[in-house]
Amino acid sequence: MLAQILITTLQIISTFYLTIVLLRFLLQLARADFYNPICQFVVKATNPLLRPLRKIIPGWGGIDGAALVLAILIQAVTFLLILTALNGGFPAINPLTLLAWSVVTVLGLIIKIYFWSVLAVVLISWVAPGSAHPAIQLIAQLTEPVMRPVRNVMPALGGLDLSPIVVFLILNVLSVVVEHMAASVGLGSIGIGL
């Protein structure tokens, strides 16, 4: 019972911080406004761990490699701690298996972030269109890189933007692919919410 409580707490805390790190990665990828107060929180929360990594892993082509590596490292450490709690000692696990589990879990979380962000954009467009709230602007900036290519191919029909439906379909297909990847690398019940 104590091990299960520890594992659940660890999963919640690590997923929360992992989400913040991935938001930093995705917001930089989307070239979001980093003067936004929410972005400032994300930067301050991730800087202590990212600064040392940036000295080793530079960014390339607008992609923050250090944030992505940090996300994978956080997930790998989380898996090690969970396995240690389950086994009652340090587990004997292949590092490549651990890396595969971490990469698949990070990919799954990125898909979830985009799914919920696109859903939020759709709901906000019905409830508060044109709002200037920092969170709403940030979500719109975050989803724009995945929505724009679909909008370019499929323009609005009579003022109705159907691109979120296509994006949801693509995200669901990607989610199924990631679930199969998780199964193929042996990521079972230890996986964090795939």
Coordinates of C-alpha atoms in Angstrom, one line a residue, residues 16-28 34 36-50 54 64 67 70 138:
F16 CA 3.3 17.9 -13.7
Y17 CA 7.0 19.0 -14.0
L18 CA 7.4 17.0 -17.2
T19 CA 4.4 18.8 -18.7
I20 CA 6.0 22.2 -17.7
V21 CA 9.3 21.2 -19.4
L22 CA 7.4 20.0 -22.5
L23 CA 5.4 23.2 -22.6
R24 CA 8.7 25.1 -22.6
F25 CA 9.9 23.0 -25.5
L26 CA 6.6 23.3 -27.5
L27 CA 6.3 27.1 -26.8
Q28 CA 9.8 27.7 -28.1
F34 CA 7.8 34.7 -23.8
N36 CA 3.4 36.3 -21.4
P37 CA 3.2 35.8 -17.6
I38 CA 2.5 32.1 -18.0
C39 CA 5.6 31.7 -20.2
Q40 CA 7.5 33.5 -17.5
F41 CA 6.4 30.9 -15.0
V42 CA 7.4 28.1 -17.3
V43 CA 10.8 29.6 -17.9
K44 CA 11.4 30.2 -14.1
A45 CA 10.3 26.7 -13.3
T46 CA 12.5 25.0 -15.9
N47 CA 15.6 27.2 -15.8
P48 CA 17.4 25.5 -12.8
L49 CA 17.6 22.2 -14.6
L50 CA 17.9 23.5 -18.2
R54 CA 22.2 24.0 -22.3
D64 CA 15.4 23.3 -27.8
A67 CA 14.4 20.7 -22.9
L70 CA 15.5 17.0 -19.9
L138 CA -0.8 31.3 -25.1

